[in-house]
Each structure stands twice: as structure tokens, then as C-alpha cells.
XYZ file of C-alpha atoms in Angstrom:
693
model
C 85.120 154.155 90.293
C 82.844 157.083 89.597
C 82.466 157.699 93.337
C 85.569 155.900 94.670
C 87.524 158.385 96.832
C 91.167 159.125 95.933
C 92.163 157.991 99.438
C 92.139 154.375 98.124
C 95.324 155.207 96.188
C 98.698 154.360 97.703
C 100.229 157.405 99.415
C 97.044 159.507 99.612
C 96.321 160.439 103.224
C 93.990 163.149 104.512
C 96.526 165.967 103.926
C 97.171 165.097 100.282
C 93.418 164.506 99.744
C 92.809 168.072 100.980
C 95.360 169.465 98.502
C 93.837 167.432 95.654
C 90.438 168.887 96.547
C 91.803 172.342 95.641
C 92.167 170.972 92.094
C 88.580 169.682 92.186
C 89.813 166.083 92.635
C 87.805 164.078 95.187
C 87.246 160.769 93.388
C 89.238 158.516 91.054
C 86.971 159.728 88.248
C 87.895 163.377 89.021
C 91.566 162.387 88.823
C 91.120 160.687 85.449
C 89.187 163.698 84.115
C 91.956 166.061 85.309
C 93.615 166.215 81.894
C 97.105 167.459 80.987
C 97.548 171.093 79.919
C 100.357 170.114 77.555
C 102.906 167.350 76.881
C 106.689 166.951 76.935
C 108.467 164.717 74.459
C 110.940 162.488 76.317
C 110.782 159.751 73.711
C 113.816 160.809 71.635
C 117.351 162.053 72.284
C 118.324 165.392 70.677
C 121.925 165.796 69.414
C 123.656 168.696 71.210
C 124.778 170.264 67.918
C 121.173 170.849 66.783
C 119.605 172.271 69.982
C 117.186 175.213 69.599
C 116.500 177.770 72.339
C 113.409 177.451 74.592
C 112.646 173.811 73.839
C 112.283 170.878 76.240
C 114.798 168.191 75.273
C 116.304 164.869 76.297
C 120.094 164.908 75.788
C 122.946 162.474 76.451
C 126.687 163.048 76.698
C 129.883 162.854 78.740
C 130.855 165.447 81.349
C 134.108 167.053 80.140
C 134.466 169.643 82.918
C 132.725 170.349 86.235
C 133.461 173.535 88.231
C 131.953 175.708 90.919
C 131.934 179.296 89.596
C 131.348 182.488 91.552
C 129.417 185.189 89.703
C 126.470 187.086 91.142
C 125.414 183.673 92.489
C 127.523 180.618 93.148
C 126.715 177.820 90.682
C 127.933 174.378 89.619
C 128.664 174.287 85.869
C 129.121 171.035 83.947
C 130.197 170.960 80.273
C 128.489 168.078 78.437
C 129.665 166.761 75.020
C 128.219 164.140 72.657
C 130.365 164.332 69.509
C 127.998 166.803 67.751
C 128.400 169.752 70.139
C 128.679 171.013 73.719
C 126.119 172.345 76.208
C 126.350 173.713 79.780
C 124.337 172.322 82.694
C 124.000 174.899 85.509
C 122.898 174.174 89.099
C 122.380 177.012 91.592
C 121.323 174.665 94.387
C 123.574 171.639 94.818
C 125.071 169.488 97.559
C 128.632 168.254 97.970
C 127.414 164.730 97.082
C 125.862 166.003 93.819
C 129.113 167.762 92.929
C 131.020 164.497 93.509
C 128.561 162.547 91.311
C 128.731 165.039 88.421
C 132.465 164.557 87.843
C 134.349 164.616 84.482
C 134.066 161.298 82.608
C 130.537 160.516 83.869
C 127.917 159.824 81.167
C 124.531 161.527 81.748
C 121.059 161.606 80.323
C 119.303 164.945 81.075
C 115.911 166.468 80.538
C 115.292 170.229 80.703
C 114.583 173.469 78.859
C 117.275 175.123 76.744
C 118.016 178.791 77.540
C 120.521 181.407 76.483
C 123.279 181.656 79.107
C 126.706 183.258 79.573
C 128.372 180.281 77.853
C 125.868 179.791 74.999
C 123.015 177.273 75.324
C 122.469 176.182 78.950
C 120.049 173.948 80.868
C 119.211 175.155 84.390
C 118.610 172.408 86.958
C 117.837 169.652 84.431
C 116.613 166.243 85.642
C 119.715 163.995 85.383
C 120.311 160.235 85.373
C 123.757 158.616 85.319
C 124.124 156.133 82.435
C 125.710 152.729 83.148
C 127.715 151.351 80.234
C 126.356 147.832 80.699
C 122.660 148.600 81.261
C 121.307 151.400 78.967
C 118.220 153.211 80.313
C 115.105 152.785 78.169
C 113.537 156.003 76.794
C 109.914 156.934 77.523
C 107.517 155.287 75.063
C 104.715 157.900 75.388
C 104.554 161.692 75.672
C 104.907 162.993 79.242
C 101.834 164.841 80.597
C 102.059 168.258 82.310
C 99.030 168.765 84.592
C 97.452 171.814 86.219
C 98.829 171.640 89.791
C 98.505 173.498 93.084
C 100.836 174.266 95.986
C 102.110 171.125 97.670
C 101.519 168.810 94.683
C 104.339 168.209 92.194
C 103.987 167.013 88.592
C 105.765 163.818 89.609
C 103.247 163.100 92.386
C 100.243 163.764 90.143
C 101.711 161.573 87.374
C 102.230 158.697 89.764
C 98.672 158.986 91.219
C 97.182 159.143 87.706
C 99.230 156.084 86.735
C 97.750 154.176 89.697
C 94.221 155.249 88.655
C 94.860 154.138 85.045
C 96.095 150.748 86.272
C 92.874 150.382 88.304
C 90.905 151.330 85.187
C 92.667 148.678 83.102
C 92.510 145.953 85.751
C 88.763 145.463 85.206
C 88.295 144.707 88.921
C 84.880 145.422 90.479
C 84.105 149.118 90.945
C 87.235 150.183 89.038
C 85.745 150.873 85.614
C 84.135 153.973 84.147
C 80.688 153.145 82.819
C 80.166 153.936 79.141
C 77.029 156.104 79.345
C 76.562 156.948 75.668
C 74.622 154.012 74.148
C 76.764 151.885 71.814
C 74.606 152.501 68.697
C 74.791 156.265 69.230
C 78.527 156.195 69.938
C 79.243 154.265 66.765
C 76.991 156.502 64.675
C 78.933 159.518 66.025
C 82.205 157.600 65.329
C 83.518 158.223 68.824
C 86.174 156.152 70.627
C 85.220 154.367 73.883
C 85.539 156.513 77.038
C 88.272 154.445 78.732
C 90.350 154.396 75.544
C 90.065 158.218 75.228
C 91.129 158.757 78.853
C 94.105 156.378 78.677
C 95.262 157.997 75.421
C 95.067 161.563 76.784
C 97.143 160.792 79.872
C 99.823 158.950 77.854
C 99.645 159.774 74.119
C 101.921 157.604 71.920
C 105.107 159.286 70.703
C 103.708 159.673 67.179
C 100.618 161.582 68.445
C 99.936 165.031 66.945
C 101.015 167.420 69.717
C 99.520 170.336 67.745
C 96.053 168.758 67.734
C 96.355 167.922 71.442
C 97.430 171.478 72.348
C 94.464 172.916 70.454
C 92.070 170.488 72.191
C 90.948 169.161 68.807
C 92.192 165.572 69.031
C 89.320 163.031 68.559
C 89.955 161.662 72.067
C 89.628 165.160 73.604
C 86.545 165.822 71.513
C 85.029 162.579 72.872
C 85.205 163.970 76.428
C 84.158 167.493 75.408
C 81.101 165.988 73.689
C 80.111 164.074 76.807
C 80.559 167.095 79.083
C 78.498 169.433 76.864
C 75.891 166.689 76.531
C 75.607 166.478 80.345
C 75.066 170.266 80.595
C 72.466 170.161 77.852
C 70.669 167.244 79.499
C 70.589 169.003 82.868
C 68.884 172.044 81.322
C 66.376 169.862 79.467
C 65.631 167.985 82.716
C 64.941 171.328 84.434
C 62.676 172.299 81.574
C 60.809 168.992 81.923
C 60.421 169.530 85.678
C 59.218 173.117 85.242
C 56.798 172.222 82.484
C 55.344 169.445 84.634
C 54.271 172.102 87.163
C 51.026 174.061 86.957
C 50.880 177.782 86.189
C 47.976 180.247 86.149
C 46.097 180.357 82.824
C 46.268 184.034 81.783
C 43.887 184.317 78.845
C 44.359 186.970 76.192
C 42.050 189.997 76.427
C 41.937 191.693 73.034
C 39.756 194.584 74.200
C 42.212 195.780 76.887
C 45.134 195.127 74.513
C 43.556 197.368 71.848
C 42.943 200.145 74.407
C 46.622 199.948 75.372
C 47.858 200.053 71.761
C 45.585 203.002 70.834
C 47.214 205.232 73.453
C 50.796 204.537 72.282
C 52.395 207.401 70.325
C 53.958 204.887 67.891
C 53.109 201.796 65.844
C 54.470 198.387 66.838
C 57.063 196.861 64.505
C 56.316 193.465 62.931
C 58.965 191.889 65.207
C 57.355 193.361 68.347
C 53.899 192.101 67.278
C 55.321 188.608 66.614
C 57.018 188.410 70.035
C 53.935 189.798 71.849
C 51.928 186.999 70.197
C 54.439 184.332 71.337
C 54.417 185.585 74.953
C 50.629 185.950 75.015
C 50.127 182.353 73.795
C 52.659 181.050 76.377
C 51.000 182.613 79.429
C 47.547 181.447 78.327
C 48.715 177.822 78.859
C 48.501 175.993 82.209
C 52.266 175.326 82.373
C 54.943 177.898 83.307
C 56.315 180.019 80.473
C 60.125 180.156 80.302
C 60.901 182.613 77.518
C 63.953 184.708 76.777
C 63.307 187.811 74.668
C 66.404 189.222 73.019
C 66.318 192.562 71.325
C 69.038 195.000 70.479
C 69.306 198.286 72.363
C 66.198 200.377 71.626
C 64.215 197.629 69.870
C 61.179 198.089 72.142
C 61.249 195.227 74.674
C 59.457 197.364 77.309
C 56.206 197.364 75.291
C 56.360 193.547 75.163
C 56.766 193.502 78.963
C 53.891 195.987 79.454
C 51.443 193.937 77.360
C 52.405 190.717 79.174
C 51.879 192.474 82.535
C 48.505 193.826 81.329
C 47.337 190.350 80.273
C 48.355 189.059 83.733
C 46.468 191.823 85.586
C 43.367 191.344 83.393
C 43.247 187.761 84.773
C 43.415 188.898 88.410
C 47.126 188.176 89.016
C 50.119 190.407 89.832
C 53.188 190.961 87.628
C 56.680 191.762 88.974
C 59.348 193.518 86.911
C 62.905 193.269 88.239
C 65.756 195.420 86.883
C 69.449 195.415 87.884
C 69.859 199.181 88.500
C 67.700 201.885 90.057
C 67.943 203.940 86.874
C 66.553 201.120 84.726
C 63.899 200.280 87.345
C 62.921 203.989 87.454
C 62.663 204.053 83.654
C 60.353 201.009 83.770
C 58.274 202.611 86.519
C 57.832 205.780 84.501
C 56.826 203.879 81.345
C 54.507 201.444 83.146
C 52.745 204.194 85.133
C 52.300 206.311 82.009
C 50.920 203.377 79.974
C 48.970 201.375 82.572
C 47.462 203.957 84.951
C 44.998 205.284 82.330
C 43.754 201.679 82.085
C 43.150 201.546 85.846
C 46.242 199.474 86.716
C 48.049 200.427 89.959
C 51.842 200.102 90.199
C 54.135 199.741 93.230
C 57.831 200.518 93.435
C 60.566 198.915 95.592
C 64.275 199.769 95.741
C 66.985 199.335 98.343
C 67.179 203.042 99.172
C 63.566 203.819 100.093
C 62.649 205.479 103.386
C 61.129 203.041 105.934
C 57.599 204.564 105.906
C 57.412 204.610 102.082
C 58.720 201.040 101.951
C 56.055 199.846 104.448
C 53.323 201.478 102.353
C 54.559 199.769 99.176
C 54.939 196.362 100.893
C 51.350 196.566 102.135
C 50.036 197.410 98.657
C 51.913 194.387 97.244
C 50.664 192.032 99.975
C 46.990 193.050 99.708
C 46.940 193.181 95.864
C 46.219 196.931 95.764
C 49.321 197.080 93.526
C 48.936 194.928 90.445
C 52.295 195.619 88.748
C 55.351 195.781 91.006
C 58.602 197.266 89.693
C 61.932 197.250 91.484
C 65.553 196.261 91.814
C 66.901 193.217 93.711
C 64.850 194.569 96.677
C 61.924 192.585 95.174
C 63.198 189.203 96.296
C 63.959 190.177 99.910
C 62.268 188.122 102.592
C 59.681 190.655 103.786
C 58.232 191.098 100.259
C 55.008 189.095 100.010
C 52.877 188.999 96.875
C 49.123 188.354 97.056
C 49.075 186.312 93.829
C 52.154 186.605 91.630
C 51.405 185.300 88.130
C 54.273 186.679 86.014
C 57.898 187.559 86.672
C 59.697 189.777 84.165
C 63.451 189.973 84.609
C 65.328 192.611 82.655
C 69.020 192.206 81.832
C 68.864 188.850 83.594
C 72.595 188.064 83.290
C 73.234 190.852 85.813
C 71.508 188.855 88.567
C 72.875 185.895 90.494
C 71.151 182.548 90.014
C 69.903 182.376 93.625
C 68.357 185.846 93.406
C 66.148 184.809 90.492
C 65.225 181.546 92.206
C 64.052 183.335 95.374
C 61.809 185.657 93.324
C 60.248 182.663 91.572
C 59.482 181.042 94.938
C 57.399 184.072 95.923
C 54.791 183.052 93.376
C 54.199 179.497 94.554
C 51.663 180.291 97.329
C 48.644 178.858 95.563
C 50.551 175.792 94.349
C 50.967 177.463 90.944
C 54.320 178.502 89.468
C 54.559 182.033 88.050
C 55.355 182.462 84.358
C 58.841 183.848 83.627
C 59.752 186.353 80.924
C 63.432 187.153 80.693
C 64.586 190.116 78.619
C 68.035 191.133 77.489
C 69.451 193.844 75.271
C 72.763 192.009 75.337
C 72.279 189.615 72.432
C 73.476 186.157 73.387
C 75.576 184.398 70.746
C 73.871 181.382 69.191
C 76.465 178.944 70.561
C 75.952 180.219 74.117
C 72.185 180.296 73.748
C 72.110 176.653 72.628
C 74.184 175.520 75.589
C 73.602 177.914 78.490
C 69.900 178.545 77.889
C 68.679 175.238 76.489
C 65.798 175.305 78.990
C 64.298 178.504 77.552
C 62.164 179.323 74.528
C 63.608 182.100 72.377
C 62.150 185.226 70.847
C 64.169 187.859 69.040
C 63.020 191.425 68.323
C 65.256 191.704 65.306
C 64.227 195.050 63.847
C 64.503 198.593 65.168
C 61.546 201.008 65.218
C 61.367 203.235 62.103
C 63.121 206.597 62.285
C 66.132 205.308 64.208
C 69.476 206.384 62.720
C 72.591 204.177 62.862
C 75.267 205.584 65.178
C 78.632 206.465 63.603
C 81.491 205.356 65.879
C 84.991 206.851 65.831
C 88.060 206.121 67.960
C 90.226 209.068 69.044
C 93.404 208.968 71.161
C 93.318 210.706 74.568
C 95.937 213.252 73.422
C 93.226 214.843 71.227
C 90.878 215.390 74.197
C 90.786 219.157 73.499
C 89.369 218.570 70.006
C 86.733 216.212 71.414
C 85.639 218.853 73.974
C 85.340 221.351 71.083
C 83.184 218.857 69.182
C 80.849 218.609 72.199
C 80.568 222.431 72.267
C 79.586 222.549 68.560
C 76.987 219.753 68.881
C 75.331 221.390 71.898
C 75.332 224.825 70.225
C 73.299 223.253 67.405
C 70.639 222.324 69.973
C 71.615 218.694 70.529
C 72.691 217.051 73.792
C 75.650 214.855 74.722
C 76.767 212.228 77.237
C 80.306 211.976 78.620
C 80.885 208.571 80.222
C 83.696 208.015 82.754
C 84.965 204.475 83.328
C 87.360 203.058 85.907
C 89.195 199.748 86.128
C 88.246 199.201 89.786
C 84.611 198.299 90.244
C 84.315 200.868 92.989
C 81.261 203.130 93.089
C 83.189 205.639 95.211
C 86.162 205.940 92.822
C 83.844 206.057 89.803
C 81.823 208.819 91.464
C 85.008 210.798 92.217
C 86.216 210.404 88.609
C 82.838 211.609 87.279
C 82.792 214.587 89.670
C 86.324 215.613 88.631
C 85.445 215.264 84.926
C 82.223 217.281 85.342
C 84.207 220.052 87.046
C 86.869 220.032 84.304
C 84.261 220.116 81.496
C 82.256 222.818 83.273
C 85.374 225.044 83.214
C 86.264 224.164 79.608
C 82.670 224.725 78.403
C 81.374 227.692 80.449
C 78.619 228.420 77.904
C 77.055 224.929 78.394
C 75.003 223.529 81.282
C 76.772 220.429 82.599
C 74.985 217.815 84.768
C 76.282 214.848 86.761
C 74.962 211.320 87.348
C 76.623 208.489 89.308
C 75.703 205.518 91.484
C 76.361 207.196 94.856
C 73.831 209.992 94.386
C 70.528 209.856 96.288
C 67.589 208.518 94.248
C 65.951 211.985 94.168
C 69.216 213.533 92.889
C 69.504 210.909 90.146
C 65.884 211.431 89.196
C 66.332 215.224 89.098
C 69.472 214.934 86.903
C 67.725 212.584 84.450
C 64.569 214.715 84.351
C 66.634 217.859 83.684
C 68.535 216.112 80.871
C 65.315 214.749 79.380
C 63.737 218.236 79.502
C 66.827 219.639 77.670
C 67.720 221.844 80.679
C 71.194 220.226 80.568
C 73.408 220.243 77.456
C 75.940 217.698 78.656
C 75.482 214.846 81.144
C 78.664 213.490 82.739
C 77.918 209.988 84.026
C 79.415 206.674 85.071
C 78.345 203.418 83.402
C 75.063 203.519 85.425
C 73.514 204.951 82.253
C 74.371 201.711 80.417
C 70.756 200.583 80.501
C 67.371 202.229 80.539
C 68.090 205.871 79.653
C 66.065 207.205 76.755
C 66.602 210.811 75.558
C 65.928 211.106 71.785
C 67.613 214.560 71.535
C 70.963 213.177 72.779
C 73.015 212.472 69.664
C 76.641 212.468 70.853
C 78.325 210.139 73.318
C 81.934 210.289 74.496
C 83.189 207.133 76.253
C 86.444 207.716 78.098
C 88.873 204.783 78.374
C 86.666 202.399 76.350
C 89.496 199.848 76.523
C 88.407 199.125 80.115
C 84.972 197.850 79.088
C 83.722 194.703 77.366
C 82.157 194.900 73.909
C 78.616 194.223 75.143
C 78.857 197.077 77.656
C 80.255 199.476 75.041
C 77.398 198.553 72.706
C 74.845 199.100 75.495
C 76.274 202.553 76.242
C 76.314 203.505 72.578
C 72.619 202.534 72.450
C 71.777 205.594 74.565
C 72.223 207.742 71.430
C 70.671 207.268 67.986
C 67.164 207.252 69.499
C 65.970 210.281 67.553
C 66.052 211.348 63.922
C 69.359 213.339 64.000
C 72.646 211.782 62.901
C 74.298 210.381 66.033
C 77.939 209.786 66.920
C 79.862 207.803 69.523
C 83.470 208.822 70.274
C 85.738 206.220 71.902
C 88.374 208.355 73.669
C 91.062 205.756 74.363
C 94.384 205.831 76.239
C 97.470 204.684 74.331
C 98.996 202.166 74.004
C 96.127 199.717 73.378
C 96.435 195.970 73.924
C 95.674 193.687 70.974
C 92.309 192.736 72.511
C 91.322 196.396 73.097
C 92.229 197.204 69.499
C 89.968 194.383 68.284
C 87.085 195.577 70.478
C 87.341 199.143 69.216
C 87.588 197.896 65.619
C 84.391 195.836 66.094
C 82.562 198.869 67.517
C 83.553 200.975 64.515
C 82.567 198.301 61.994
C 79.042 197.365 63.127
C 75.941 198.491 65.033
C 74.488 194.975 65.005
C 74.247 193.641 68.567
C 74.261 189.992 67.451
C 77.504 190.443 65.470
C 79.006 192.218 68.482
C 77.893 189.398 70.804
C 79.659 186.749 68.691
C 82.826 188.870 68.617
C 82.594 189.414 72.391
C 82.344 185.652 72.916
C 85.495 185.108 70.823
C 87.417 187.784 72.733
C 86.291 187.147 76.290
C 84.951 183.594 76.526
C 81.579 182.342 77.812
C 82.074 182.939 81.559
C 82.641 186.645 80.991
C 79.859 187.062 78.458
C 77.292 185.329 80.659
C 78.424 187.412 83.636
C 80.521 185.772 86.342
C 77.612 185.400 88.736
C 75.754 183.432 86.110
C 78.488 180.890 85.432
C 77.220 178.374 87.971
C 75.081 177.374 85.018
C 78.028 176.519 82.803
C 81.439 175.810 84.313
C 83.234 173.526 81.893
C 86.182 171.318 82.836
C 87.219 170.035 79.419
C 84.936 171.449 76.717
C 85.271 174.948 75.277
C 82.105 176.528 73.885
C 83.858 178.380 71.093
C 86.166 175.583 70.003
C 83.529 172.870 70.332
C 80.501 174.747 68.954
C 80.419 172.343 65.984
C 79.397 169.535 68.386
C 76.218 171.273 69.544
C 74.007 170.043 66.709
C 74.819 166.351 67.435
C 74.509 167.031 71.180
C 70.950 168.334 70.765
C 69.955 165.246 68.761
C 71.704 162.906 71.209
C 70.170 164.602 74.298
C 66.588 164.186 73.068
C 67.190 160.530 72.205
C 68.756 159.821 75.621
C 65.881 161.457 77.519
C 63.367 159.512 75.463
C 64.992 156.063 75.314
C 67.704 155.948 78.025
C 66.533 158.216 80.903
C 68.724 156.470 83.519
C 71.859 156.979 81.438
C 70.899 160.635 80.937
C 70.685 161.118 84.732
C 73.985 159.272 85.261
C 75.684 161.595 82.742
C 74.373 164.686 84.572
C 75.612 163.214 87.856
C 79.039 162.376 86.380
C 79.765 165.873 85.053
C 77.698 168.215 87.211
C 77.319 166.307 90.467
C 76.167 168.800 93.115
C 76.228 171.777 90.715
C 72.968 170.877 89.017
C 70.830 172.821 91.526
C 72.309 176.037 90.089
C 70.311 175.753 86.950
C 67.108 175.242 88.933
C 65.749 178.634 87.960
């Protein structure tokens, strides 16, 4: 049944099969796992005298009057009575035969939604059945499912196909059962119902079932399926980890002498958290199996130093390191830091971006291919086909959720020349909530840089309505007069570089006129690399008082003297992005402020985001809040979600299952490997290759 095509069902030809495919239904199993969104109660008759508005009801009564009325639209109106009250049935589309059938004196049973109409409570186009005196119609014995549907498939059709599939499931005939893949001892210890029982229940819950629990997805039978789905995802990531760890990687031994030389030239001391994480990474890459480590650290916690030391250890062992960043500005920041730190130690760097001139690009490609460049920094240009590494030993990916899965995979494949897999270090300043980390990144080891360097001041965040823009501009003037610098960030709903650039240009012009005594600079994604570099250098050298920018400054910009940030229309951004932007200030010793200049009226969700920004500077708290507000797909970044597209489970609602899932996954891999693989196949099928990174 797991692979039996839906075309075996009565009435499913190639056309209907194509429509079902739009719902993700190809097999009988897919159909059975296509669960109802909600349920209708057709198991009891509601007296007409007690009807409430906007509820789905089954009613019975006698037609007392039936007339065609002409208002703005012609309609057939029938007055139905049952001894407790009267209700109107209204039909805008009807035939002459229907009108004849719905005549006074006829007894009807109807199902529909109650609405407020011209004559009181009305039901528009209810489903109607004529009642025979001698042979009363039985009522439904279970709740009626309402499924997600698509064009060309009605609820009725889907219900009848699901009913056929359930009958096949219950018949016990060959190939028509769903294998129970969670071992019996485990299932009983977890006190879970059998799979077939859970599925049958969810398609046809008994009339006494708790509709509230079902609507919230918290019914034990729903939780049974959610558990199995999350377990399959977890198993697939652990399988990938097993496969990766079975491969060979270069042994990059620690070199304390070169590490000490590097640390002596730094103008600051490492924090205890940085030293701990450097130790974890160093031990990982000294082993003969590929490192897979995710380093999380809040904005400004010093992840770049961790990356530099890992790259240095790689180079000291005769291998190359590649550092990939999602934006040119962040890649440029890495280049500047790496050159400044590594060149005095005799390490050569190369630099690749999408906007380089052909001759410069050729020169850099040659240096990468012949190992003249030992550390290579760039944007997504790094994984293009013509880029060939001499001996890639370490890949460092910054802000990894901003890259698509395939992009990271193609970079990893560039290091497999010698039959060795490169080590992977993944860094993010967007803290990943614990629940997401346990499920979406189960194949990675974790390190957290959970303390900020000394001397950093917390940023005070205030929210100000757009009508007070004049006062905000005045505040910028005062801050800059006192010798500090400020950012003004423009955001747009459309993800269009052109429109964002135009908005930033217009804002820079407006602020230049309003603040003639200040030097105003501009930075956006459509500027040439040299122009961007010049603007950043001028701001860093304090030649500019105010930098008007788009969200390209979200990552990688470090100017300690900048202590004020204005974010226009913050309601258009997610919490993680707002937190990243705010992290551009508060990097020096002066008190820093972030002003959220919002447009009224705010939606409930925008209000909650702004409230969270005002209440905390802690990236991990913000990440949890962001997960609650936006859901896992958004937080991981849409391009990343190939790794975790859930049909039934919900990471927030079902987070309490993760502990048992972890325990269960390890036991399955150890004692029941075939069942583990069958579970992955059942829930992920062809999607498993996504996680192969």
C-alpha cells in the first residue's frame, strides 16, 4: 500500500491522478496521510429555535412557503419550520425541477452554515435531502472531514476516495496494509496507538471526539503521526551524519606556535567562549573524519577569529581554506580581516565575487588552482564550475541559512579531488532556536559563543511612529554633532534591489537637505563594488556622519564609533533581520540606540516583533520569539526548507516530542536499521537527497 498508486481506486483515471498530484497525493499512503483540516458535525439535529450565527448545522423541518423573489439577484426562498422556530433557505442558482421539489408541505433535512440575512437567520445553498415519512434517514455516526483540496477536486470526491482507501486498509488483503515501522516494545513504552488505528480515527472521528483537541493538532492520534514524521526527519539527518563520518578527511594537526603568533598580534584578548569554541573546532579538524560543526554566536561575539584560526590550522597543514559569505559586503569584511591577520604570517588570500573584471577573475582563479592562494574568500561565485581548488581542506560558510542547499553541496564537492572530504564549519549570527536546532540540524555538532567581548554596551531600542520623523532627524543631528555616527536603514516590501536602491537614494537626498551641516553617504546593493568599498571606508574613517543604506548592511559591517541606528518601516522585516541590523551599533564603548521608525497602524504580529526588540538584546531569546511568530520555514530561510518540509507535524506545537524522538532514533539505527530506512522512505521519499550537505 505504501507504493500502491491511487489509480487502483475506482474512478481515478489519469486526469484525476494529475489533479491529486497537485495535493502531493500519488499513492494510497499519500491519500491516507492527507489529513482533514477540520471537521463538521453532522451527527445531531439542531432545533431551529436555538440556531447561532456562523455555525455548521444539520436541521430538519417542513417547508411552509416557497417563493422566487426578485431583489438585486433573483433567488428561491423557502421558509422551514420545526415547531421550535423558523429559518430561511436561499438558493441563487436553481432549476425549475428543484423549485418543484422544494414545495410547501415537503419535509427536509439540510446541512449548511447559518448567516445573517434579510429575513433573519438564513442558510445559503444548503445540502438538502427530502425525508420520507416511512423510511427515516440515518444521521452520520462520525464527524465529517474537511480536507485541503485543489481546483477540480471536491470535498465529496476526496471523501469517497479516502473511504475506498480506508476500506482497503481494513480488508487486510495483500499489499493493502500500512506496515507498523515503530517496533512494538518502543510503541508500547511511548503509549502510542497503532498506525492504522490512528489513521482511521483521524479520517472519521467518533461523534464524541474532542473537536478542540483535533483542531489544535494535539489529539493522541495526531501526535502519533507527528511523532513518526519528526522521527523520519531526525533519522534521515543521522543517516547523513553516519555517511559523512564514514568518509575520510584530511588530518589537520594543531600548530600551537603559529596559533600563538596569530594571537599575539590581535589588539584584543579572546573571551572564554571564543577559546572554548576554537578548541572544539581545532580538535575536530585534527581527526581523519569530516568535521560538521555549526558555530552560533550573537551579533558581534567574534566568530571571525574562530574562522581565522581554523583557516590558519588548515594552511599550516598544506591545505586550502574557503570562506563563503552571502553578500559582497560581508565577504569584503572577511577579506579585510583575513588579509590583515594572516598576511603578516605569510598566508596569501584570494578573492572571488560575481562582479569582478574578467582579467582580475582569471588571475584569482589561477592562484586558487595552483595553490598560490591558501585562503579563498568570496560570495556564491566560489562554487561556480570554473573554480578549481588545488587541495581544499576546510570550507567555512557564514550565515549559511542564506544559501540554497545545492549551492553548499557543490562547494563541498570541490574538495573531493584527493578522495578526501573537506571539513565544514558553518557559522551563523542568527541564533537558531533549540527546537529547530534539534530537528533541522541533527547532523551537526554545536558550538555557541555565548558571551560578548568586554566593553560592549547593550543597545537601547525605542519605537517611534513615522509622524514624529522630524524629531528623529533632529536626534540624528545631535548625535553626530557630539562626534558619533549614525545609520539610516531603508526597507521595502518588494525584494527588489532596484526599488530599494531608489528608496535609499531618495532618503539620502531628503536627509542631506534636512541636515546640511552633516556629511551624508549612501550604500545599496546596485552600487559598483568600488563605490560600496569607498562608502564603507569613508564611514569607517569618520569622513561621513550619516550612512543611508538598504538592508545590505545587515551583516558584516563593523564601525565602533557608530552608536545610533534608525530603521525605517521595521514592520516589514523579520525579528532575526532586525536584530542583525541592530547589531551594527553597540560595538564601541558609547551608549548606543536603535530607533524603530514604524508606519501606523501596526498589525498584531508587527507589534509583537517591535515589543520583543525593545525588551531584549539576547539573540537566542529573539530567535525563539521569531520561531513562534513566523514558523520554521521562514526562520530557516525558504531556500533551506528542503531540509524540513513537514506534512503533519508542527515544530512549535510538537517540540515536546523531540526528546523521545532522539532516544527512539538512536535505538532504531542501532537495533532496527531496516525499519529506520523504511521510515525515512515513507515520509521523505525522494526528498532525502536535500539534506545531503
